[in-house]
JSON list of C-alpha atoms in Angstrom, two decimals:
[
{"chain": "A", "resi": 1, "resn": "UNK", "atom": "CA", "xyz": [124.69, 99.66, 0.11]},
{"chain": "A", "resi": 2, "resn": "UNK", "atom": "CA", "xyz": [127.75, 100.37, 2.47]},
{"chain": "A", "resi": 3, "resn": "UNK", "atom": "CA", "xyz": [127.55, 97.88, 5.73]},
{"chain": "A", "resi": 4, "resn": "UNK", "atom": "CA", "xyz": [128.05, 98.92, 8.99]},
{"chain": "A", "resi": 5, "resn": "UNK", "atom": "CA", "xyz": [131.04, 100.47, 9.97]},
{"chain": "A", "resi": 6, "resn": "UNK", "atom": "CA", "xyz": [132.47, 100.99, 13.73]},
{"chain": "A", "resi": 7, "resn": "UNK", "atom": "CA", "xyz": [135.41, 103.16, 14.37]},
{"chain": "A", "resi": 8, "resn": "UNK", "atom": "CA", "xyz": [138.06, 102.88, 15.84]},
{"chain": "A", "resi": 9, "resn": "UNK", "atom": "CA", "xyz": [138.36, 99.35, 14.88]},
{"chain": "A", "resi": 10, "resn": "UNK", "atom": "CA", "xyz": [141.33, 99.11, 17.65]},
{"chain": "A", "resi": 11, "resn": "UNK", "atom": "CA", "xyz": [141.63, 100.59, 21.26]},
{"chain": "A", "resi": 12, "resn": "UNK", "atom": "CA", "xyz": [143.81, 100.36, 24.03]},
{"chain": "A", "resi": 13, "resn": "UNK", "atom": "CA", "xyz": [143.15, 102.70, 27.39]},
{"chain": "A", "resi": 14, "resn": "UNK", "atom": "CA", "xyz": [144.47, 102.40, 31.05]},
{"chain": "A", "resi": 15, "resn": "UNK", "atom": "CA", "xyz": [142.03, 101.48, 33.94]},
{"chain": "A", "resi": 16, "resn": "UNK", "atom": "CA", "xyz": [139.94, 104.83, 35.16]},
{"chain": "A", "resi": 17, "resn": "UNK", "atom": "CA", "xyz": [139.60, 106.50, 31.60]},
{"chain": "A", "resi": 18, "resn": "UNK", "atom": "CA", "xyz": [136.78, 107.04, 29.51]},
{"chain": "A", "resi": 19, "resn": "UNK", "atom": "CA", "xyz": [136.28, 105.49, 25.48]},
{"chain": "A", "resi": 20, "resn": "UNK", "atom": "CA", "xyz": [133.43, 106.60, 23.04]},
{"chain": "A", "resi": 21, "resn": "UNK", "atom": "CA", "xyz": [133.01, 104.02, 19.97]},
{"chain": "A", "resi": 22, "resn": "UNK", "atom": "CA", "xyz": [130.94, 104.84, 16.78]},
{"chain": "A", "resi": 23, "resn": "UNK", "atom": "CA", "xyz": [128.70, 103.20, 14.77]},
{"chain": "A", "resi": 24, "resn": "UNK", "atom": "CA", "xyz": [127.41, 104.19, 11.72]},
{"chain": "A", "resi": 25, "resn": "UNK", "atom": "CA", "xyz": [124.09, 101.98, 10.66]},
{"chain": "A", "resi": 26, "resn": "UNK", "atom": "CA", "xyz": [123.15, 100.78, 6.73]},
{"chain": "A", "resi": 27, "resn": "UNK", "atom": "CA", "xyz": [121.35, 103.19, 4.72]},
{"chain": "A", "resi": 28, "resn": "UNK", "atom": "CA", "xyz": [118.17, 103.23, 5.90]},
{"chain": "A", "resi": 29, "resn": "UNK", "atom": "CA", "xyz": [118.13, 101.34, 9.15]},
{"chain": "A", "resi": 30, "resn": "UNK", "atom": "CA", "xyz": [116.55, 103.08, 12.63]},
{"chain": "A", "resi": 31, "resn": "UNK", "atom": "CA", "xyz": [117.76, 100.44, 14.89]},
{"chain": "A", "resi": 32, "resn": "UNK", "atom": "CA", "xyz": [121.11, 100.09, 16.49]},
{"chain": "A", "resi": 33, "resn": "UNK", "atom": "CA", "xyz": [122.09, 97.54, 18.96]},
{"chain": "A", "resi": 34, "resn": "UNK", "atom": "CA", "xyz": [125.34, 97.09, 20.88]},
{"chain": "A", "resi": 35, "resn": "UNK", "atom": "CA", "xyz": [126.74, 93.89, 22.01]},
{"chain": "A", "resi": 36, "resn": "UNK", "atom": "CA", "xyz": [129.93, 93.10, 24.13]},
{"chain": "A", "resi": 37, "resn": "UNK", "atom": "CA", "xyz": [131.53, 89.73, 23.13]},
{"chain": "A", "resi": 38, "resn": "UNK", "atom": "CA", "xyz": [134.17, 88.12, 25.37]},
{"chain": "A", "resi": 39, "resn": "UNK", "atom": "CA", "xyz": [135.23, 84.75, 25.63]},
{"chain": "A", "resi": 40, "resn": "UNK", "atom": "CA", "xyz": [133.76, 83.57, 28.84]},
{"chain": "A", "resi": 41, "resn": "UNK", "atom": "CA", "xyz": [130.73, 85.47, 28.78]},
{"chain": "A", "resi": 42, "resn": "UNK", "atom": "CA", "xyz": [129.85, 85.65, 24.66]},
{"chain": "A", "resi": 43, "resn": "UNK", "atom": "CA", "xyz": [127.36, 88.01, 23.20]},
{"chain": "A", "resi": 44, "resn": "UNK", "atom": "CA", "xyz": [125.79, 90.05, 25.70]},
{"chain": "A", "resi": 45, "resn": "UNK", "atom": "CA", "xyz": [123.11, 93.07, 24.79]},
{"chain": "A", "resi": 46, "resn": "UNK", "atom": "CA", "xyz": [124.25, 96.11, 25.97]},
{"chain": "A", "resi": 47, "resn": "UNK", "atom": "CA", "xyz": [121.24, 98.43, 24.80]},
{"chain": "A", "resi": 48, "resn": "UNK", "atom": "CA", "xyz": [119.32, 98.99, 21.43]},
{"chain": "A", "resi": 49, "resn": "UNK", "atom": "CA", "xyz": [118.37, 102.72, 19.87]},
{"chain": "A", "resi": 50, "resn": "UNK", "atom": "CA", "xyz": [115.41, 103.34, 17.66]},
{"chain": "A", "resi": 51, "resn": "UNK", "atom": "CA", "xyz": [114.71, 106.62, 16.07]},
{"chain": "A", "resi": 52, "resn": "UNK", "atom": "CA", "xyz": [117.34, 108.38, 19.16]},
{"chain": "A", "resi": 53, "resn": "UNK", "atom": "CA", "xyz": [115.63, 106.56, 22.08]},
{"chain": "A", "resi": 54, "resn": "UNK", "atom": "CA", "xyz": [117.05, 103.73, 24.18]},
{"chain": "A", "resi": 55, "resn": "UNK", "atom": "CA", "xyz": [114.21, 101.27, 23.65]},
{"chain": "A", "resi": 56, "resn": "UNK", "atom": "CA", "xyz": [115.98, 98.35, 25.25]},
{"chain": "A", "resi": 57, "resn": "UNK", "atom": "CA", "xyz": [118.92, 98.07, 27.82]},
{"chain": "A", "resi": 58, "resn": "UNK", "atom": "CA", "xyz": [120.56, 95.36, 28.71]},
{"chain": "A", "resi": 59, "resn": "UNK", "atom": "CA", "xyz": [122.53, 94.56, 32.54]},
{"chain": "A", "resi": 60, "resn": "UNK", "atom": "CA", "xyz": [125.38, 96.49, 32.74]},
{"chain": "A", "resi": 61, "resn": "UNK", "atom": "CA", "xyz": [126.72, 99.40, 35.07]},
{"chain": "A", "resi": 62, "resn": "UNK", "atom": "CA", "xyz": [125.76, 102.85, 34.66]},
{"chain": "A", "resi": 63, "resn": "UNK", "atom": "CA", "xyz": [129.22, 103.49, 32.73]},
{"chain": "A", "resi": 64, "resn": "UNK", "atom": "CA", "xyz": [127.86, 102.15, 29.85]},
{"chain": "A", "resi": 65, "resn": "UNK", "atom": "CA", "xyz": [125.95, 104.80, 28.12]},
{"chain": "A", "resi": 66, "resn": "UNK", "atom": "CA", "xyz": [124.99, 105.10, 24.70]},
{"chain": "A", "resi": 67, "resn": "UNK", "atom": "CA", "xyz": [123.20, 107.65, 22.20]},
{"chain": "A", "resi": 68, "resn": "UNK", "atom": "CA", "xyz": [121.73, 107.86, 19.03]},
{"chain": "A", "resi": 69, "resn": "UNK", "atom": "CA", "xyz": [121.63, 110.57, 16.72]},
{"chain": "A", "resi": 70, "resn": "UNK", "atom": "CA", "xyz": [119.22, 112.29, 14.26]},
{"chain": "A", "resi": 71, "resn": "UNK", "atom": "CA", "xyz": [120.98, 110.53, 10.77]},
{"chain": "A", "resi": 72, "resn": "UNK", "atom": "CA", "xyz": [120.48, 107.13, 13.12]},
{"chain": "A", "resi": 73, "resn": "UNK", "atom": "CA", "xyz": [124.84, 107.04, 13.90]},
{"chain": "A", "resi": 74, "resn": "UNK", "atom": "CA", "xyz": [125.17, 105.73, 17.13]},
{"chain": "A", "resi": 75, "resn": "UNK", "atom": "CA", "xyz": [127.77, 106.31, 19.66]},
{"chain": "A", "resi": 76, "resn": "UNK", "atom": "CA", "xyz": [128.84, 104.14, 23.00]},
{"chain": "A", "resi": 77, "resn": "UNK", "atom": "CA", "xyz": [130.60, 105.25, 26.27]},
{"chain": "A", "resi": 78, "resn": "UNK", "atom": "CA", "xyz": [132.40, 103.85, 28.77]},
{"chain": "A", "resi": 79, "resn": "UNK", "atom": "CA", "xyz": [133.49, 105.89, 32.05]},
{"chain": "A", "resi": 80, "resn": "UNK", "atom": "CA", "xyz": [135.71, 104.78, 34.49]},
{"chain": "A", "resi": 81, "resn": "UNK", "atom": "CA", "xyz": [137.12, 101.94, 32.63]},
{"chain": "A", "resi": 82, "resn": "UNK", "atom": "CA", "xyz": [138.19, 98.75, 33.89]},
{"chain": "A", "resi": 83, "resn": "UNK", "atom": "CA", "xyz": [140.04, 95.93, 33.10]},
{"chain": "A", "resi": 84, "resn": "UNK", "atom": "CA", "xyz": [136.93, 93.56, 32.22]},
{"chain": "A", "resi": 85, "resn": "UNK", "atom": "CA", "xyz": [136.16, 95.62, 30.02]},
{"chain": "A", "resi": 86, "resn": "UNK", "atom": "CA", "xyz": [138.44, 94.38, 27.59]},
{"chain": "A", "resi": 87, "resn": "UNK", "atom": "CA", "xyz": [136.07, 92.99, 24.82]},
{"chain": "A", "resi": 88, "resn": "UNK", "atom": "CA", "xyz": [135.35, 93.43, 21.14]},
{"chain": "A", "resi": 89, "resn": "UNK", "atom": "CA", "xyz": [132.29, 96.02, 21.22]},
{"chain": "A", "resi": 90, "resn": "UNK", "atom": "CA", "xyz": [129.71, 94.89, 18.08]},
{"chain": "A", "resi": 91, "resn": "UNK", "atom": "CA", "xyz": [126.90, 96.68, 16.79]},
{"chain": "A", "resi": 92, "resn": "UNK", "atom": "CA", "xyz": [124.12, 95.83, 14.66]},
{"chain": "A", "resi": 93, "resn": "UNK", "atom": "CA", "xyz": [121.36, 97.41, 12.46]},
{"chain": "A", "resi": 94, "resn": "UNK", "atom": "CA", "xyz": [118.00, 96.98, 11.01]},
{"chain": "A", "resi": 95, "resn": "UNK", "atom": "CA", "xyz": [114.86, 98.66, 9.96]},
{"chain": "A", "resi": 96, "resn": "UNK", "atom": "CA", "xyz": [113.42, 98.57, 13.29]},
{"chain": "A", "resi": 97, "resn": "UNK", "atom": "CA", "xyz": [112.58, 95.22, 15.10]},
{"chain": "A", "resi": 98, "resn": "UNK", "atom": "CA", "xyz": [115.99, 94.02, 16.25]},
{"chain": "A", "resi": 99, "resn": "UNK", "atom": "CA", "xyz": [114.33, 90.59, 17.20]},
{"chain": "A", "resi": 100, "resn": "UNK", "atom": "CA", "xyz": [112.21, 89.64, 14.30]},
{"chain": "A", "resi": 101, "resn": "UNK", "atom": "CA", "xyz": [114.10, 91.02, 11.64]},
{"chain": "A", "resi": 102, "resn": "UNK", "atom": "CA", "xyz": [118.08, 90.39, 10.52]},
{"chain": "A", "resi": 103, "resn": "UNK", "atom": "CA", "xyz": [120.66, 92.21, 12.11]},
{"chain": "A", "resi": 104, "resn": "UNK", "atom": "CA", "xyz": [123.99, 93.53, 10.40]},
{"chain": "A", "resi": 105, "resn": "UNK", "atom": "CA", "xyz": [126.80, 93.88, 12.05]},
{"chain": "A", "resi": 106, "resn": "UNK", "atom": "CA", "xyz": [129.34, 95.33, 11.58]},
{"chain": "A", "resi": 107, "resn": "UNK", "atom": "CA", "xyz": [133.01, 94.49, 12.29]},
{"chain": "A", "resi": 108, "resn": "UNK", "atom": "CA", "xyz": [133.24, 95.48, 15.87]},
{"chain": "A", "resi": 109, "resn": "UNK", "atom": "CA", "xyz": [135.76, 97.94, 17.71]},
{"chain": "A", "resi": 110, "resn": "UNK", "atom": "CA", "xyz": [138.49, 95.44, 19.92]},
{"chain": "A", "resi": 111, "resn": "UNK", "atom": "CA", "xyz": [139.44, 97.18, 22.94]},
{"chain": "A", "resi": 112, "resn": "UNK", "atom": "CA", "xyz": [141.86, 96.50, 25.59]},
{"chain": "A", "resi": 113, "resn": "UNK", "atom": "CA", "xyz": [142.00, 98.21, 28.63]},
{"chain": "A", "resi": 114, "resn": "UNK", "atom": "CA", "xyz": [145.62, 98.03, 30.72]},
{"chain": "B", "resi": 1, "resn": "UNK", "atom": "CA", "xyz": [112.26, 84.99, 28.96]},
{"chain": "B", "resi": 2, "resn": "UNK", "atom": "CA", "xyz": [113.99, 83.45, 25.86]},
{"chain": "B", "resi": 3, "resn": "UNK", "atom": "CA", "xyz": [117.34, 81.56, 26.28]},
{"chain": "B", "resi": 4, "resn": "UNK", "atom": "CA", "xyz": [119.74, 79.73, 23.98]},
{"chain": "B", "resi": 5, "resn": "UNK", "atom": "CA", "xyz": [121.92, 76.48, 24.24]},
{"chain": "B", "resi": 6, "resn": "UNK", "atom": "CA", "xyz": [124.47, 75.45, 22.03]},
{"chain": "B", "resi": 7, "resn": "UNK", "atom": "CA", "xyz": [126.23, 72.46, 23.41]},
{"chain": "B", "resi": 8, "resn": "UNK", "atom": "CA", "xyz": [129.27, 72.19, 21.65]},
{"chain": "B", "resi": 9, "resn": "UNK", "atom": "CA", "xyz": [131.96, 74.54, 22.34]},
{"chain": "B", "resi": 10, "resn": "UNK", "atom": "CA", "xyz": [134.06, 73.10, 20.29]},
{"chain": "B", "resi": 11, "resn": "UNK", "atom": "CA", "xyz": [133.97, 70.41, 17.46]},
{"chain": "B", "resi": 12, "resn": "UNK", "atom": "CA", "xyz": [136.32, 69.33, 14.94]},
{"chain": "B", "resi": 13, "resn": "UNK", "atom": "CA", "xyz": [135.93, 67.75, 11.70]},
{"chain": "B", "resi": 14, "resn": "UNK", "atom": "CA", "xyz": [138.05, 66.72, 8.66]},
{"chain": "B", "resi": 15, "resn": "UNK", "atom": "CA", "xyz": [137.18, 68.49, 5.44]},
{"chain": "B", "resi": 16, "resn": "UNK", "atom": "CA", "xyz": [134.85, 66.94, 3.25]},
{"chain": "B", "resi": 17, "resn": "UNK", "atom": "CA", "xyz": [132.91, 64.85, 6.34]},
{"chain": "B", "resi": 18, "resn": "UNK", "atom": "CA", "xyz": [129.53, 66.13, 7.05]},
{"chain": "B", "resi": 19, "resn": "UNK", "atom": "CA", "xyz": [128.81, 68.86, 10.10]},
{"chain": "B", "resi": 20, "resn": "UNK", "atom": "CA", "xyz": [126.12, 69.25, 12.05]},
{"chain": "B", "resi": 21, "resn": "UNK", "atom": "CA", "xyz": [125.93, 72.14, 15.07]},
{"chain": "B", "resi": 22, "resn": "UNK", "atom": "CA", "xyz": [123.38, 72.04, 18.06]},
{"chain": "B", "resi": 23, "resn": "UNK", "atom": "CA", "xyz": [121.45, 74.81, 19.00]},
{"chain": "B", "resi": 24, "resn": "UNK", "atom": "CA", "xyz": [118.20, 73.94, 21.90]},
{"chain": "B", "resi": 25, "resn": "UNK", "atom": "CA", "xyz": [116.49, 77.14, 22.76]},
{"chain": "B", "resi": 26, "resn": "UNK", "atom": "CA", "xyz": [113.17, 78.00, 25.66]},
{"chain": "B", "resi": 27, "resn": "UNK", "atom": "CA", "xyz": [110.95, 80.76, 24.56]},
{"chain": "B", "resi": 28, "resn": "UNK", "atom": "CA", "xyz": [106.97, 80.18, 25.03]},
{"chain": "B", "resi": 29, "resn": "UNK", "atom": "CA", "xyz": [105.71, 80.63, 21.19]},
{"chain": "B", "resi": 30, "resn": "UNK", "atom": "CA", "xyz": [106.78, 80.61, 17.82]},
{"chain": "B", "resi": 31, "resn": "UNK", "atom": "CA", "xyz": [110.37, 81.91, 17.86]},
{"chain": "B", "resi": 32, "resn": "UNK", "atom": "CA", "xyz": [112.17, 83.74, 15.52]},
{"chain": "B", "resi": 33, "resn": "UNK", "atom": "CA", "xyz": [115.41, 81.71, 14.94]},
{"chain": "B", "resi": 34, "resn": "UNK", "atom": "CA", "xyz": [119.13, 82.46, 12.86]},
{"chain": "B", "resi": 35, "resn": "UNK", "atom": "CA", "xyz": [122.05, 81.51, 12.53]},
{"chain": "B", "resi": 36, "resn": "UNK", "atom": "CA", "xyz": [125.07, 83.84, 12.38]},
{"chain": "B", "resi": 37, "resn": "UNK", "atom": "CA", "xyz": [128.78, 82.83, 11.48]},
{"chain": "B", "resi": 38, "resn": "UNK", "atom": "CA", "xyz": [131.72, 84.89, 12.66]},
{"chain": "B", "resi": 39, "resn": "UNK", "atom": "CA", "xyz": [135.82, 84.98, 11.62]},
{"chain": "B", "resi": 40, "resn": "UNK", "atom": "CA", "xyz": [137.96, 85.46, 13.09]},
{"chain": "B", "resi": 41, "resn": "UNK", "atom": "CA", "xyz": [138.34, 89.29, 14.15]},
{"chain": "B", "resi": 42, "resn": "UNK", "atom": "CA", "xyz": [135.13, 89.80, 12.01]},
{"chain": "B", "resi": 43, "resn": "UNK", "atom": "CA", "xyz": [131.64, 90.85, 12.94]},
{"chain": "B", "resi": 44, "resn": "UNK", "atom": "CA", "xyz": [128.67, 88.03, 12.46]},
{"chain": "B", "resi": 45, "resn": "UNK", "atom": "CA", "xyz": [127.36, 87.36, 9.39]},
{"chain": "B", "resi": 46, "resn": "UNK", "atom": "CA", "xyz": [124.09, 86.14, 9.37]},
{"chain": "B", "resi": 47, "resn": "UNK", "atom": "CA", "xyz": [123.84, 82.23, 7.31]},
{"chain": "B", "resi": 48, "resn": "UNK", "atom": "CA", "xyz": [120.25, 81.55, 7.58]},
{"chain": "B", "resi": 49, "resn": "UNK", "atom": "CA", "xyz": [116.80, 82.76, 9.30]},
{"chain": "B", "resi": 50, "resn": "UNK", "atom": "CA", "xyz": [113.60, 81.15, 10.41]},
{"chain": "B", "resi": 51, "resn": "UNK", "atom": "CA", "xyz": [110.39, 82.71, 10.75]},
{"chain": "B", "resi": 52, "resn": "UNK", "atom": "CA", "xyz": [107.79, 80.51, 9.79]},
{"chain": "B", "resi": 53, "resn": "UNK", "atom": "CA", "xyz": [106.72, 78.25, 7.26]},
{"chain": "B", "resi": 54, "resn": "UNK", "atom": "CA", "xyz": [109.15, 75.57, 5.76]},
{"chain": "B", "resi": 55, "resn": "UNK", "atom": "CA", "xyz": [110.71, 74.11, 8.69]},
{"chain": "B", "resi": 56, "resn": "UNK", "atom": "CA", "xyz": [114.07, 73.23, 6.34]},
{"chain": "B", "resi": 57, "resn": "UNK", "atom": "CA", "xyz": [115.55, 76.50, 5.77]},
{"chain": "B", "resi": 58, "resn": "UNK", "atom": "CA", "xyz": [118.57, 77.15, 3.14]},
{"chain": "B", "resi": 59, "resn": "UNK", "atom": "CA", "xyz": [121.47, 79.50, 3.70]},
{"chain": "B", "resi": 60, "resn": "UNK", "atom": "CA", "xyz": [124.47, 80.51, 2.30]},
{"chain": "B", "resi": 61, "resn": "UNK", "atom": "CA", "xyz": [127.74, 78.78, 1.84]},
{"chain": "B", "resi": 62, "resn": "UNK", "atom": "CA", "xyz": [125.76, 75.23, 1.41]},
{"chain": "B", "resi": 63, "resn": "UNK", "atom": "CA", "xyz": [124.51, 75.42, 5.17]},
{"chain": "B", "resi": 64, "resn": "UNK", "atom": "CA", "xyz": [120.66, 74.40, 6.35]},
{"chain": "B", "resi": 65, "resn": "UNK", "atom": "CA", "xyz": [119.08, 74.10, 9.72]},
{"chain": "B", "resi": 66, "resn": "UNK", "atom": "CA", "xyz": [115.77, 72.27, 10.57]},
{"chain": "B", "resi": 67, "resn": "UNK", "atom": "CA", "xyz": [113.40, 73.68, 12.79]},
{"chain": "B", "resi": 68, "resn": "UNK", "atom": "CA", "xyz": [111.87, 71.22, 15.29]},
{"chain": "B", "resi": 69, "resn": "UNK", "atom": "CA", "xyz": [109.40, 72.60, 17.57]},
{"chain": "B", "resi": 70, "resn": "UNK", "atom": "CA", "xyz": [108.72, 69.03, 19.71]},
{"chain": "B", "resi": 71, "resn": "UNK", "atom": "CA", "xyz": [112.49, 69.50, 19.65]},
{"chain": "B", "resi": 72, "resn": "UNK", "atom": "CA", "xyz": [113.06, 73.05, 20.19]},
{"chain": "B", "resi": 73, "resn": "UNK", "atom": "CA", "xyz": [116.10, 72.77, 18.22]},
{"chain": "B", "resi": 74, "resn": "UNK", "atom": "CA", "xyz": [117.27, 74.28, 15.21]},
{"chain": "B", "resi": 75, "resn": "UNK", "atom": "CA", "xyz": [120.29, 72.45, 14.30]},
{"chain": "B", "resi": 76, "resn": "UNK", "atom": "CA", "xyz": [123.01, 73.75, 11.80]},
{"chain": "B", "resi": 77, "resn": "UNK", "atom": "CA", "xyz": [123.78, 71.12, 8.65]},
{"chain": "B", "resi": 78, "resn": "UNK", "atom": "CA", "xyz": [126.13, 70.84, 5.86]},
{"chain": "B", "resi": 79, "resn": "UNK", "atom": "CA", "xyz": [126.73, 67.89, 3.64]},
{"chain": "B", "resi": 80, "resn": "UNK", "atom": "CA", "xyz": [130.47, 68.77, 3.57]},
{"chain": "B", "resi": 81, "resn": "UNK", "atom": "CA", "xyz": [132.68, 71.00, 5.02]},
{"chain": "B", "resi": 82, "resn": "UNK", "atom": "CA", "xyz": [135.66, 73.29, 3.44]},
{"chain": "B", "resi": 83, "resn": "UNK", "atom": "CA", "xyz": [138.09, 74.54, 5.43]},
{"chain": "B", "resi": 84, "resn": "UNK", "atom": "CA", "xyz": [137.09, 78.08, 4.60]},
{"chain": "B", "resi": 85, "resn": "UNK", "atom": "CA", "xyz": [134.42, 76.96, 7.04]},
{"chain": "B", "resi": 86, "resn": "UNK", "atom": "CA", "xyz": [136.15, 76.96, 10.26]},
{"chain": "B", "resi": 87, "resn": "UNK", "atom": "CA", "xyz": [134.66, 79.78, 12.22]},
{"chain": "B", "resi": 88, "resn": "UNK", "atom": "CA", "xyz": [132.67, 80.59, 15.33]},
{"chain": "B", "resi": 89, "resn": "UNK", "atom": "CA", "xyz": [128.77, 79.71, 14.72]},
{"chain": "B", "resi": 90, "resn": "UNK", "atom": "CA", "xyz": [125.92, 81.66, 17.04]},
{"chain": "B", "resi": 91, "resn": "UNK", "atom": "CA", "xyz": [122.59, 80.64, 17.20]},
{"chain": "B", "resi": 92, "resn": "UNK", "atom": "CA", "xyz": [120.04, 83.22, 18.50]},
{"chain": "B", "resi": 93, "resn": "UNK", "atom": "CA", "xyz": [116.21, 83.43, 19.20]},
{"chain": "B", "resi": 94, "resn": "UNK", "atom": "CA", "xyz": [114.27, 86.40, 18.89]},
{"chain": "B", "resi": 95, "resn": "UNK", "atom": "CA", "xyz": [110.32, 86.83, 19.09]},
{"chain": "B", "resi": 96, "resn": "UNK", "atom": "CA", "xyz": [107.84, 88.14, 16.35]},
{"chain": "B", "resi": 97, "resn": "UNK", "atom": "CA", "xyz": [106.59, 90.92, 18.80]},
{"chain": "B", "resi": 98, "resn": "UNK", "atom": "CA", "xyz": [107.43, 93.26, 21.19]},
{"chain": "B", "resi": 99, "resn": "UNK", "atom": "CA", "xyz": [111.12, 95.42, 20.86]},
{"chain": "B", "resi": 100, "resn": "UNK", "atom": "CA", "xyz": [113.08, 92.69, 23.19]},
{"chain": "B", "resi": 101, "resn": "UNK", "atom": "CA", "xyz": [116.77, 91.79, 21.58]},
{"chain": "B", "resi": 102, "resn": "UNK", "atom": "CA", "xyz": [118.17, 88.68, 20.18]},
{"chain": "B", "resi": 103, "resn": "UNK", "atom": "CA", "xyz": [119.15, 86.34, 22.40]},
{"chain": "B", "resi": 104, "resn": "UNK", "atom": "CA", "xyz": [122.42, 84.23, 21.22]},
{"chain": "B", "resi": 105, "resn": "UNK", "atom": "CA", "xyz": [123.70, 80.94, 22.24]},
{"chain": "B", "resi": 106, "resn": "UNK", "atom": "CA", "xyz": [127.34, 81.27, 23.40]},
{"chain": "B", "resi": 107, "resn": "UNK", "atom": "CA", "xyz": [128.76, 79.84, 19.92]},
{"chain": "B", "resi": 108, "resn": "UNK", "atom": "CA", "xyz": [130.46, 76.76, 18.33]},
{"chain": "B", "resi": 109, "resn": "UNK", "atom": "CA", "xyz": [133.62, 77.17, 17.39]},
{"chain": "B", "resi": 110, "resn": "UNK", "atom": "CA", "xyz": [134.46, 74.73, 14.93]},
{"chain": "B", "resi": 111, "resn": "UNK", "atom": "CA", "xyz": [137.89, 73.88, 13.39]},
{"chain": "B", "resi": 112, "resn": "UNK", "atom": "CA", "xyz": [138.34, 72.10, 9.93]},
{"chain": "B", "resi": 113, "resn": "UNK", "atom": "CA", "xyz": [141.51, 69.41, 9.50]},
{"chain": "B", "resi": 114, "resn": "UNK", "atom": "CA", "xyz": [142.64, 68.11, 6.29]}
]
């Protein structure tokens, strides 16, 4: 099976514009998390998708949005960007229970905002 | 509300000596625990799981961890270490119920001299 696979894999945007990022799951998998990684803060949970609905969120602004669609891709967005949020963007799939169950991630989208 | 602690940021070893990461976590019952590797500019690859059972769980690349509930801990091992092996190491908790994310440590990173 193909692993996860997150496009673009490298970004760079000024402060005040808007980024979408795309993940496309395993074969198979309903659940799709995102995580932001940055060196001070580490993995933080952004939000989870199961069968198109947000079924977790985590603490971050409004501009973080995300969406799922009907072949289980999922998509993030960012409005108004700013210059913490300059981060590699992760995401992760599984069957369905993103706590008891592995996650795969794939290889993350790095982007820098200027 | 579950939380992870790794203690070592960082932690250097030659090649060939023995390693062994930290990871301490709080949750209330019977976590669900991994351990996840990451290179550098790579996504997390996941080295070894517990759910139940056999408190001595095997991974990949030679690794174990040992699940000690009087402990809470669920420490990383391996007998010797290759310098392929320098990395960032996550450990994360997750629960056997419920939708709620994995929640990571914020990571080892551990560097391998000859």
């Amino acid at each position: 099976k193909a692993g996860v696979t997150q496009t673009p894999r490298y970004l760079i945007k000024t402060r005040g514009q808007q980024v979408t990022l795309s993940c496309s799951p395993i074969s198979g998998h309903r659940s799709v998390s995102w995580y932001q990684q940055t060196p001070g803060q580490g993995l933080q949970f952004l939000f989870e998708y199961f069968s198109e609905t947000q079924r977790n969120k985590g603490n971050f602004p409004g501009r973080f949005s995300g969406r799922q669609f009907s072949n289980s891709r999922s998509e993030m967005n960012v409005s108004t960007l700013e210059l913490g949020d300059s981060a590699l963007y992760l995401c992760a799939s599984s069957t369905g229970h993103p706590s008891g169950e592995t996650q795969y991630f794939g290889p993350g989208t790095r982007l820098l905002v200027l | 509300a579950q939380s992870v602690t790794q203690p070592d940021i960082h932690i250097t070893v030659s090649e060939g000596a023995s390693l062994e990461l930290r990871c301490n976590y709080s949750y209330g019952a019977t976590p669900y625990l991994f351990w996840y590797v990451q290179s550098p500019g790579q996504g997390l690859q996941l080295l070894l799981k517990y759910f139940s059972g056999d408190t001595l769980v095997q991974g990949i690349k030679g690794f174990e961890a040992e699940f000690k509930r009087s402990q809470s801990s669920f420490n990383l091992r391996k007998p010797s270490v290759h310098w392929s092996d320098a990395a960032e190491y996550f450990c994360a908790v997750g629960q056997n119920s419920g939708n709620t994310p994995l929640v990571f440590g914020k990571g080892t990173r551990l560097s391998v001299i000859a």
